Coordinates of C-alpha atoms and ligand atoms in Angstrom, one line a residue:
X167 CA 74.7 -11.9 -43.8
X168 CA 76.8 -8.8 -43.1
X169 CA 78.6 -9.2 -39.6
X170 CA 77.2 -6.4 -37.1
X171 CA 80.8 -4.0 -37.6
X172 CA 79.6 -4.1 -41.0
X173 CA 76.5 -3.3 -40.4
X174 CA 77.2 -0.4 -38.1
X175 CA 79.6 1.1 -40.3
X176 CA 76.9 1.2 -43.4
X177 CA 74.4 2.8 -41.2
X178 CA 76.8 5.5 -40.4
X179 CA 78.1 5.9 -43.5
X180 CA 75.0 6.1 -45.5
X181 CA 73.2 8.0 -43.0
X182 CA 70.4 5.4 -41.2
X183 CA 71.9 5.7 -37.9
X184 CA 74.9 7.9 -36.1
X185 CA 76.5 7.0 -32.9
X186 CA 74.3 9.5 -29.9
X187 CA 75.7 12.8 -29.1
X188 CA 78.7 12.2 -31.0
X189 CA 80.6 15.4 -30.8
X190 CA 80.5 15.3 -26.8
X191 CA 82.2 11.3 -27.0
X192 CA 78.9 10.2 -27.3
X193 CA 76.6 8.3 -24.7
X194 CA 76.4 4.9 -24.6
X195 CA 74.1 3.1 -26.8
X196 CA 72.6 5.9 -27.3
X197 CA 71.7 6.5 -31.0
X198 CA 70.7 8.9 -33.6
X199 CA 68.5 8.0 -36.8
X200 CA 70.1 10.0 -40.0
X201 CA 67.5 10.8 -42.7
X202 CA 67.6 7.3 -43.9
X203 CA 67.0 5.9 -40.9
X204 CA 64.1 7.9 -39.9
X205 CA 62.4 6.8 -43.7
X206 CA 62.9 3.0 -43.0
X207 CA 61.3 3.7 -39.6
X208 CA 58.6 5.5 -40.7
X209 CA 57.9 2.8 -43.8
X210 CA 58.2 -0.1 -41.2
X211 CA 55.8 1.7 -38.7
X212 CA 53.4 2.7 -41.9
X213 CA 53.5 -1.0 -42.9
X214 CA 52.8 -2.7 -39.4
X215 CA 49.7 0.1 -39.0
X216 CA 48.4 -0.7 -42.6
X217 CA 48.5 -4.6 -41.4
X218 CA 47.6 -4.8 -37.6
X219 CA 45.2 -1.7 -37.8
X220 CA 44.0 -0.2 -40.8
X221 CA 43.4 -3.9 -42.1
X222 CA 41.7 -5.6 -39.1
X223 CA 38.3 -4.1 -38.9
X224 CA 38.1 -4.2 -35.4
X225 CA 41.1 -2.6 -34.5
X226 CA 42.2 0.7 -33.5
X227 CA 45.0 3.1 -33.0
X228 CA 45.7 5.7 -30.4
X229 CA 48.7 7.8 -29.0
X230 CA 49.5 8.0 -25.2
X231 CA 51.3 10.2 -23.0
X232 CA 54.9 8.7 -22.3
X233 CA 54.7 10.2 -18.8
X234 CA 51.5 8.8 -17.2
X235 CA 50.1 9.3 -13.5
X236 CA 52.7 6.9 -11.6
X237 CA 49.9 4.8 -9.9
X238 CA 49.9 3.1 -13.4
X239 CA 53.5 1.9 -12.5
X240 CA 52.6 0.5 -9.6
X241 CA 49.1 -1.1 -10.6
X242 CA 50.6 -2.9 -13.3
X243 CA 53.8 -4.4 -11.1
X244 CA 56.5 -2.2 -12.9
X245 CA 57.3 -0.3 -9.9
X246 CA 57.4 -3.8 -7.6
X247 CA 59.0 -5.9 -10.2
X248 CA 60.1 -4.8 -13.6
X249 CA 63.5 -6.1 -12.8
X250 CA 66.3 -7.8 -13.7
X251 CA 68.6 -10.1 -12.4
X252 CA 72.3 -8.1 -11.7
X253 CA 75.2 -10.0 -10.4
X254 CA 79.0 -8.2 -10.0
X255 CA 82.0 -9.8 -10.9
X256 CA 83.4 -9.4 -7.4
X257 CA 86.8 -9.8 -9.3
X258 CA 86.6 -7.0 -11.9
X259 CA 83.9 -5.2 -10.8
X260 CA 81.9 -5.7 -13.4
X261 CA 78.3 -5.9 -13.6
X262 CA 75.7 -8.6 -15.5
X263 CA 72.8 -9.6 -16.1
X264 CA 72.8 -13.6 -14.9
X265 CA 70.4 -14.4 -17.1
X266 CA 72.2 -13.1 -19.9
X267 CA 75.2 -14.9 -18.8
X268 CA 73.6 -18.2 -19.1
X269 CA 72.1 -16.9 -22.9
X270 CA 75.3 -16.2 -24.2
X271 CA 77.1 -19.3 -22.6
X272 CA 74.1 -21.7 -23.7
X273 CA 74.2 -19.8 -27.5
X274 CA 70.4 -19.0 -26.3
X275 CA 69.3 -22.8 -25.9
X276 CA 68.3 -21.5 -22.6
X277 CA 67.1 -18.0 -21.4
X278 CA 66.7 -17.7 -17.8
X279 CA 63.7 -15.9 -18.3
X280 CA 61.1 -16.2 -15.2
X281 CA 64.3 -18.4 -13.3
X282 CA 63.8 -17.2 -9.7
X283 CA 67.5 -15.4 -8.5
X284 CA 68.4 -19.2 -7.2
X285 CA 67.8 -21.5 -9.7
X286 CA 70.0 -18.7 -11.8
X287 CA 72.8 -18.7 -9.3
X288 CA 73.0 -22.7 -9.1
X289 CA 72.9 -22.6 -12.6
X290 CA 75.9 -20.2 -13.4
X291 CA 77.9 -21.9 -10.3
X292 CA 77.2 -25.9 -11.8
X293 CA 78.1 -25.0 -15.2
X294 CA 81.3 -23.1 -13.7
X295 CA 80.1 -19.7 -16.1
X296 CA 83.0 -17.3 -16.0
X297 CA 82.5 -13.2 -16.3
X298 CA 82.8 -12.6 -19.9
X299 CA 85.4 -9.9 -19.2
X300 CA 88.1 -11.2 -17.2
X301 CA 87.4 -15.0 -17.0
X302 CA 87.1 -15.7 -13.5
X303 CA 83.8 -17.4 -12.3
X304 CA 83.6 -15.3 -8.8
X305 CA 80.2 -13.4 -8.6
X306 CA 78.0 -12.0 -6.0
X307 CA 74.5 -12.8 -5.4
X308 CA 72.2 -12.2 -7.5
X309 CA 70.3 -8.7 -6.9
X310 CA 67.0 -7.2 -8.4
X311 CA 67.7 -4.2 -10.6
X312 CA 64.6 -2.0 -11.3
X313 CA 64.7 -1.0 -15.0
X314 CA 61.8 1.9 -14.8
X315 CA 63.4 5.3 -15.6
X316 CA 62.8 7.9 -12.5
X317 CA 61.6 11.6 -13.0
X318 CA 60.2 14.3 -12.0
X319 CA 57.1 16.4 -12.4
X320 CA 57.4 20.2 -11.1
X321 CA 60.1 22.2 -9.3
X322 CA 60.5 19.6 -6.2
X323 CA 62.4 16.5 -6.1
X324 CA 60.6 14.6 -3.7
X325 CA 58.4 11.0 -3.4
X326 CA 55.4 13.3 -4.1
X327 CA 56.7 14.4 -7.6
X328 CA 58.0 11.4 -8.8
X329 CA 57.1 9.7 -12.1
X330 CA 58.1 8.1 -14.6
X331 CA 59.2 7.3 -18.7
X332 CA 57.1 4.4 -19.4
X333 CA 58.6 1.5 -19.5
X334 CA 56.0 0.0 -22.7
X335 CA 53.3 1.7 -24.9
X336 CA 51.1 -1.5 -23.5
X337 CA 50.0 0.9 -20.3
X338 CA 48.7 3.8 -22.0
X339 CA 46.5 1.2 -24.1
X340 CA 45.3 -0.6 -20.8
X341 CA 44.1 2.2 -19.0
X342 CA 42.4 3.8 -22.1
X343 CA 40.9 0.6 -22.4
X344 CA 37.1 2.1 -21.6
X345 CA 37.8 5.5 -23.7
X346 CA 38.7 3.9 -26.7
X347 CA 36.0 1.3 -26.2
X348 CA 32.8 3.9 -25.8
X349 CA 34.4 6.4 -28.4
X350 CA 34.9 4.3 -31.4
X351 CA 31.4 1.9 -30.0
X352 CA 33.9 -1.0 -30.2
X353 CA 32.2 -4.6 -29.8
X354 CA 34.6 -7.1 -28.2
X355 CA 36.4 -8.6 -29.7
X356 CA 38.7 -5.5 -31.0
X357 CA 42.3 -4.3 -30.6
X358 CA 44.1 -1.3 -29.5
X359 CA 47.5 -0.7 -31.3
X360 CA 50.1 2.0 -30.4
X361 CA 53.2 3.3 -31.5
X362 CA 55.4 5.1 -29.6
X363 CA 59.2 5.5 -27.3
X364 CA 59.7 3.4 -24.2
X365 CA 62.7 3.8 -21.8
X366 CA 64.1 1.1 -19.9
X367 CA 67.2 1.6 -17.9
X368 CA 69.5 -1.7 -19.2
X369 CA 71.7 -3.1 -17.1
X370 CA 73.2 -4.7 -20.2
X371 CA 72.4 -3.1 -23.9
X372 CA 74.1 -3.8 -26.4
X373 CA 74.4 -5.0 -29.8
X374 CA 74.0 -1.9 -31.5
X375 CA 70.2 -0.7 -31.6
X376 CA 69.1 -5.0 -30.8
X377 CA 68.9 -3.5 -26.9
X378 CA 69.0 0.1 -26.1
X379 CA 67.6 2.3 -23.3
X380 CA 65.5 4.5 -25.4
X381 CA 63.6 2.5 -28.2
X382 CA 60.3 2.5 -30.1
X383 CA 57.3 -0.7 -29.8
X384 CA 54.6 -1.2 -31.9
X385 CA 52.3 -2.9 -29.7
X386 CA 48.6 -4.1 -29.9
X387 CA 46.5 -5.2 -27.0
X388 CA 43.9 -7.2 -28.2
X389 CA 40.8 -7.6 -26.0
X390 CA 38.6 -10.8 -26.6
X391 CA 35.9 -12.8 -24.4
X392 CA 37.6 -15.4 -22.2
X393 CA 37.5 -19.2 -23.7
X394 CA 38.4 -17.3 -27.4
X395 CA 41.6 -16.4 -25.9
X396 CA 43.7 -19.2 -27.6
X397 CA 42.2 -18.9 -30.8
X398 CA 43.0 -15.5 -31.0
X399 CA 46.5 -16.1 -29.5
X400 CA 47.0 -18.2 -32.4
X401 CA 45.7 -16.2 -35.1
X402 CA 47.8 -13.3 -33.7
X403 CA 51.1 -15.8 -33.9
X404 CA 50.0 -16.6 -37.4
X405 CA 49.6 -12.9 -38.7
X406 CA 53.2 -11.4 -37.0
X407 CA 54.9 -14.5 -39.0
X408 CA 52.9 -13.7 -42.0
X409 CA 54.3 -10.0 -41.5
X410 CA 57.9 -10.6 -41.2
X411 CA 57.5 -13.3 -44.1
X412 CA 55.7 -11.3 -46.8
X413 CA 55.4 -7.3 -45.7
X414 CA 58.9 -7.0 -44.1
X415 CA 60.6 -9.7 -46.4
X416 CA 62.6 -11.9 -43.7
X417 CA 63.3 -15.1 -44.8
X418 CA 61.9 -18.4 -43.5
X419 CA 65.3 -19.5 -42.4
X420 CA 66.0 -16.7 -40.0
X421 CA 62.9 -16.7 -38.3
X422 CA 61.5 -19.2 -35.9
X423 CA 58.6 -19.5 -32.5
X424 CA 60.2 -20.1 -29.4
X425 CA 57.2 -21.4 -26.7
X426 CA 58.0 -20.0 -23.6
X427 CA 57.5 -23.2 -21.5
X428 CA 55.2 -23.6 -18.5
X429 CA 58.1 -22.6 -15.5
X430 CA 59.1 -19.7 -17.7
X431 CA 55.4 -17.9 -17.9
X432 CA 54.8 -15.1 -16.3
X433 CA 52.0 -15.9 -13.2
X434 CA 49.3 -14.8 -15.3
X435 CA 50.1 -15.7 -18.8
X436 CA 48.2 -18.4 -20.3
X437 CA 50.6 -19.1 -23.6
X438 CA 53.6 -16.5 -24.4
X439 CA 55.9 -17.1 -27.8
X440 CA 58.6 -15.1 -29.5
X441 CA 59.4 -14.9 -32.6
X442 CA 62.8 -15.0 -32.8
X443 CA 65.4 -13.7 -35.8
X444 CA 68.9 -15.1 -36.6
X445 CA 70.8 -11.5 -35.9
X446 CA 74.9 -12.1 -37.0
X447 CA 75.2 -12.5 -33.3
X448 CA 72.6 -15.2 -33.1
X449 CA 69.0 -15.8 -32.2
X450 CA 67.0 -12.7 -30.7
X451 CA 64.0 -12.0 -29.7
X452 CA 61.9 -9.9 -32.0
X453 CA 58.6 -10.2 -31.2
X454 CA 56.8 -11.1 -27.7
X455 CA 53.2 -12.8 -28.7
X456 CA 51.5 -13.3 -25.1
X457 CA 47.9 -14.2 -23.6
X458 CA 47.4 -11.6 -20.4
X459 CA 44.5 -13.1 -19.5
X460 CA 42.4 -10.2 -17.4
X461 CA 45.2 -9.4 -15.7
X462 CA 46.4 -5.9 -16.9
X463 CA 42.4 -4.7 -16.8
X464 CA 41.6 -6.3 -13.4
X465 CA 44.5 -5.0 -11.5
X466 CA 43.7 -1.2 -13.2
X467 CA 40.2 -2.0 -12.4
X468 CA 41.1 -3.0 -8.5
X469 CA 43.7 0.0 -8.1
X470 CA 41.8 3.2 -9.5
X471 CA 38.4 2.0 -8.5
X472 CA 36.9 2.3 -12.0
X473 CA 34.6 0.3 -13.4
X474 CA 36.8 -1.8 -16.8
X475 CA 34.6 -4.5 -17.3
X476 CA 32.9 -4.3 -21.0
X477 CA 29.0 -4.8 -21.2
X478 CA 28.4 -7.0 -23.9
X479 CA 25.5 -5.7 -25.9
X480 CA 23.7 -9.0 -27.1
X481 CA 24.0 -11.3 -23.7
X482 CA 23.8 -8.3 -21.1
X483 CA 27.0 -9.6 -19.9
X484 CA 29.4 -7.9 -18.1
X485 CA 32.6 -9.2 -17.9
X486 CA 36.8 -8.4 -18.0
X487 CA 38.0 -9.2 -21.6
X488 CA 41.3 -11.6 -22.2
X489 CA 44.3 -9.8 -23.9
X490 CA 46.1 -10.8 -26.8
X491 CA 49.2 -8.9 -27.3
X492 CA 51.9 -9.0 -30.0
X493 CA 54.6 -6.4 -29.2
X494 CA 57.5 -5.5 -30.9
X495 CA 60.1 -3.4 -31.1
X496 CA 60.7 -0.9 -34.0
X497 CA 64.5 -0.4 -33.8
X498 CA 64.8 -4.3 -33.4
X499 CA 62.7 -4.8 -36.3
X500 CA 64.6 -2.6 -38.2
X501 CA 67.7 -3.9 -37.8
X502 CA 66.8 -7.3 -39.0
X503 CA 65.6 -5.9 -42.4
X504 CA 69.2 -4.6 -42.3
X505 CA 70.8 -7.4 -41.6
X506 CA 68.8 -9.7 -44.4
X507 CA 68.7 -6.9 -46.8
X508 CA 72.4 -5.8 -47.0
X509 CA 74.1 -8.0 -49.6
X510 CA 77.2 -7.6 -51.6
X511 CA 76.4 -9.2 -55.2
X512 CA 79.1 -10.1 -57.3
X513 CA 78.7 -8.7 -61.2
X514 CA 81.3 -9.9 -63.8
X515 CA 83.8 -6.8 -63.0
X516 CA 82.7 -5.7 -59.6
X517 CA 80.9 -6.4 -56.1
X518 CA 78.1 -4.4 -55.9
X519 CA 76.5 -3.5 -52.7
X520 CA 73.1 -3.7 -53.0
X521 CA 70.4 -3.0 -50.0
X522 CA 67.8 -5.4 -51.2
X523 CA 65.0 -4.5 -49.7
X524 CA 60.8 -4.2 -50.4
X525 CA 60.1 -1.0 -52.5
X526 CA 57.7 0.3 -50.2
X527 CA 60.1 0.0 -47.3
X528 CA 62.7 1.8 -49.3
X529 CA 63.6 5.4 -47.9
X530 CA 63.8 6.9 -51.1
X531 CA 61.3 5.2 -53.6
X532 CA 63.2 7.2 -57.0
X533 CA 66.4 8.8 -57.6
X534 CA 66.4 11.5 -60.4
X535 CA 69.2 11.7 -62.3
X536 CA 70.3 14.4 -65.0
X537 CA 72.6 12.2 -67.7
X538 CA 74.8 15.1 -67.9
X539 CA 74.7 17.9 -65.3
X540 CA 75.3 21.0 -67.4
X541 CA 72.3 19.7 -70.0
X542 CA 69.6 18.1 -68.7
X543 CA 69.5 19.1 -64.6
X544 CA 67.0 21.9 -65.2
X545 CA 64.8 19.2 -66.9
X546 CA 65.4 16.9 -63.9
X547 CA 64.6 19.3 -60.9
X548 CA 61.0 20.0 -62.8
X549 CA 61.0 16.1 -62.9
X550 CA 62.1 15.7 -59.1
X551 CA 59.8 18.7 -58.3
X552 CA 56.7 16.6 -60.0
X553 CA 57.6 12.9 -58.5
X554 CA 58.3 14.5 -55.2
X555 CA 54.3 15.2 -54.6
X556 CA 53.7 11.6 -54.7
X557 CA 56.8 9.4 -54.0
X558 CA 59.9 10.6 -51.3
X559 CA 62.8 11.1 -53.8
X560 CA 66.2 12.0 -54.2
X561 CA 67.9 14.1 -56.4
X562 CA 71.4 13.6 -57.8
X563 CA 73.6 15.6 -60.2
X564 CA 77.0 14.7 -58.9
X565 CA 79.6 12.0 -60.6
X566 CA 79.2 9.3 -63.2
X567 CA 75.7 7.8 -63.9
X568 CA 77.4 4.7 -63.1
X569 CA 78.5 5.4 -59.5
X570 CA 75.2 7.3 -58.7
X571 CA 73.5 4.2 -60.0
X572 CA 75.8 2.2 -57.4
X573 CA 74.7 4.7 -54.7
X574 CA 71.1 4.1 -54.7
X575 CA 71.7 0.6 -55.3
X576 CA 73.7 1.0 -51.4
X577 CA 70.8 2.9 -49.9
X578 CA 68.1 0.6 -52.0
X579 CA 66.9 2.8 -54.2
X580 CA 64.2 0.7 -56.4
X581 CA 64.1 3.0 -59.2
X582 CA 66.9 5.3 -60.9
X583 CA 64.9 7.7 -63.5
X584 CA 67.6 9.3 -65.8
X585 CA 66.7 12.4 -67.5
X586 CA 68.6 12.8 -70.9
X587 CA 68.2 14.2 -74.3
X588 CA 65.4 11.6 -75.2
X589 CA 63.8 13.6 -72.4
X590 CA 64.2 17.0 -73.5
X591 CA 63.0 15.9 -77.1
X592 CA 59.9 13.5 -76.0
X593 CA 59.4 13.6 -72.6
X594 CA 60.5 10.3 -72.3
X595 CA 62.6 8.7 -69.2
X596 CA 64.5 5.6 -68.6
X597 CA 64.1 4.0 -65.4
X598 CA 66.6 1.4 -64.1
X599 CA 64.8 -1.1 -61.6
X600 CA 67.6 -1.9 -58.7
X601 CA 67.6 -5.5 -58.6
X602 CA 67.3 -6.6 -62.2
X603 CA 69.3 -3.3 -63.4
X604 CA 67.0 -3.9 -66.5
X605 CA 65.7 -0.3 -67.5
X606 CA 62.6 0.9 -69.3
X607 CA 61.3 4.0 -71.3
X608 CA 59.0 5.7 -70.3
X609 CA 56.9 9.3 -70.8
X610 CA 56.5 11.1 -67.9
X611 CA 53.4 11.4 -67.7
X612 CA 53.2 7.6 -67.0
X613 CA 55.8 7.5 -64.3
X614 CA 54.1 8.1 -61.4
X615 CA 51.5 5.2 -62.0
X616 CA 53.8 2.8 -63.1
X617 CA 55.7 3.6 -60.0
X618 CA 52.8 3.8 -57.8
X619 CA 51.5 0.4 -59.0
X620 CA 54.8 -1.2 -58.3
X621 CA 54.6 0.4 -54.8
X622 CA 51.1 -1.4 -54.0
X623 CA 51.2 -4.2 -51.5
Ligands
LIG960 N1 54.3 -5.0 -23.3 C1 55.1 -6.2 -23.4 C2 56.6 -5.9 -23.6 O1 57.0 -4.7 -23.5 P1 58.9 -7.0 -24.0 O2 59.2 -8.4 -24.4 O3 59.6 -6.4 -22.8 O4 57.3 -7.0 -23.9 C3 58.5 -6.2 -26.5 O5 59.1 -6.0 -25.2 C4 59.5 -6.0 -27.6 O6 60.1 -4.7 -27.5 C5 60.6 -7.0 -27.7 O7 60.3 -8.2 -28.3 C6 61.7 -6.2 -28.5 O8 61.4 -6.3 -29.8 C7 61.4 -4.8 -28.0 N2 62.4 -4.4 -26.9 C8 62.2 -4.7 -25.6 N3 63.3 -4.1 -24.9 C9 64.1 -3.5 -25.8 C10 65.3 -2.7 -25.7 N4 65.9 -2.5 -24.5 N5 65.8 -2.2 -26.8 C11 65.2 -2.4 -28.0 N6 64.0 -3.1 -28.2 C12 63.5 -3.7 -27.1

């Protein structure tokens, strides 16, 4: 695996992601997706909607306002308690998160998470944890940090106008819950799924896109009767693992469950597990499976006033479903197919840097490539023109074959079609697969189903 410079300087160079606002000095972790970037995100997001929506019968989709009325905030605890832990370096003045500190100094054996602000400080003061920036172990009390991102609405800054960037997609699905329900006739058990930005303000982000301020989630909120809960929580744990295996392509040995145990749940989670990924700078979390019980619905329920629970159908029932809900996070997801897809092969007279990734993640699924520029690129434009209806493509007429074959071979390209003489004469192409460099004739009228057959999945 490439180490994270590397992978920061391939994203820039190639064009998946530049540093934010780059021309001003930039703004920290702040960052910009290039036309790469934005294809890998859009074939990761199509891929997790084809599995966790379009697939499931019983789920559904749906596309909230980021900006919400702020009583949500404050029903759902955000406003009282979507904190973290911040503790100053009284000797340099700078700031952490203590849990962090005792992440990084255990190499993630232990996480902190759902530590009250005590057992943290005893913690980092018995195991003598110094500030990561100038070494001294001198720190303040530990102090709650809200992470919710403040605007406002209207001309006024006051209380009245306040509001703010939602801090998860999850809300928007919770309080739609009865919309979505009666629109689509939805029998329990079904799922909502969204995709969509959430802002957090980080007292410590870092690691490239791993933990930024501004990032995307794909998150479903699945609502089942209570006493199916587990089973569901399960099968939910099964399918995200399933994902990452076989649709995204991570491999077995990067990927493993971390139980959250019983001290670290949150008050009213029944079970929560991550699914964590070996990043170059260790273990992360990548995705958050947790059983909510009725907790999101009931305290929506309790604060507007409306009515959430769902009338079953066949009992006459009327009850508060459980929630299920993987969520992850599209920017982290994506840099983990970076990370296990960059590789540098070595062929008998040169390393070639290949991005190895599933064809149907792939930002450009074909290059087209005149042979020789002068001859055969009017000829390759038709055929660009053609593939471009069905497959995103790229075009390119400059240098050798060779080093435009090592190109797409950088960016992952799967297939290189080369227009030459053969395909002025018989409409015949050659098309070079990326991973076996093996290449295949063609005519061009079969090209775009023998792509689009290699595309299925
Ligand atoms: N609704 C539940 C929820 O938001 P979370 O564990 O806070 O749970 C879910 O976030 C996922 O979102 C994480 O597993 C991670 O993939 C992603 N995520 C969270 N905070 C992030 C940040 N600051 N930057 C990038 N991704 C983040």
């Amino acid at each position: 695996m490439k180490d994270m410079n590397e992978i920061i300087n391939y994203c820039k160079q190639y064009g998946f992601i530049f540093p934010g606002s780059e021309i001003y000095g930039g703004l920290s972790n702040s960052f910009d997706y290039g036309t790469l970037g934005r294809e890998l995100k859009n074939n990761i997001k199509e891929a997790w909607t084809k599995k966790f929506i379009n697939e499931e019968i019983n789920n559904y989709s749906l596309d909230s306002a980021i900006i919400m009325n702020p009583e949500v905030w404050v029903a759902s605890g955000h406003v009282a308690s979507f904190a973290d832990p911040l503790i100053d370096c009284k000797s340099c003045k700078s700031r952490h998160r203590a849990d962090k500190l005792i992440e990084d100094f255990t190499k993630g054996e232990e996480t902190g998470d759902g530590w009250s602000n005590e057992k943290l400080e005893a913690y980092i003061k018995e195991n003598n944890i110094v500030c990561p920036k100038c070494g001294k172990s001198d720190f303040t009390p530990i102090r709650k940090f809200n992470l919710l991102f403040e605007t406002h609405i209207g001309v006024t800054e006051d209380a009245k106008s306040k509001a703010y960037l939602r801090g998860e997609t999850a809300q928007g699905i919770f309080v739609n819950f009865v919309n979505v329900q009666r629109s689509m006739r939805a029998k329990v058990p079904f799922g909502i799924g969204q995709i969509g930005k959430a802002f957090r303000n980080e007292i410590t982000p870092g690691n490239f896109i791993f933990r930024t301020r501004e990032f995307e989630q794909m998150e479903l909120e699945f609502f089942c009767k209570p006493g199916t809960d587990l089973e569901w929580f399960e099968y939910y744990k099964n399918q995200c693992l399933n994902f990452l295996y076989n649709t995204i392509g991570l491999s077995k040995e990067n990927l493993r469950y971390r139980d959250h145990a019983k001290e670290e749940l949150a008050f009213y989670s029944k079970a929560t597990t991550d699914i964590e990924y070996k990043f170059p700078m260790g273990f992360g979390e990548l995705w958050g499976i947790a059983d909510r019980t009725d907790y999101d619905l009931s305290v929506h329920m309790n604060h507007s006033g409306e009515d959430l629970r769902y009338l079953d159908p066949e009992t006459n029932e009327k009850y508060l479903p459980y929630v299920i809900e993987p969520s992850v996070g599209v920017d982290r997801l994506l840099l983990a197919t970076l990370c296990e897809s960059l590789t540098t092969e070595k062929l008998e007279n040169e390393d070639r840097l290949i991005l190895k990734i599933k064809p149907y993640l792939a930002p450009y699924k074909i290059a087209v490539l005149p042979l020789i520029k002068k001859v055969h690129a009017d000829k390759a434009v038709e055929v660009y023109k053609e593939l471009s209806k069905s497959f995103v493509c790229t075009y390119d007429e400059t240098a050798n074959i060779g080093k435009r074959y090592r190109r797409e071979d950088a960016i992952g390209t799967p297939w290189c079609i080369t227009v030459d003489d053969e395909t002025l004469n018989n409409n015949t192409v050659t098309i070079r697969d990326r991973d076996t460099m093996e290449q295949v004739t063609l005519k061009l009228d079969e090209v775009k189903d023998y792509i689009a057959k290699k595309l299925e999945y």
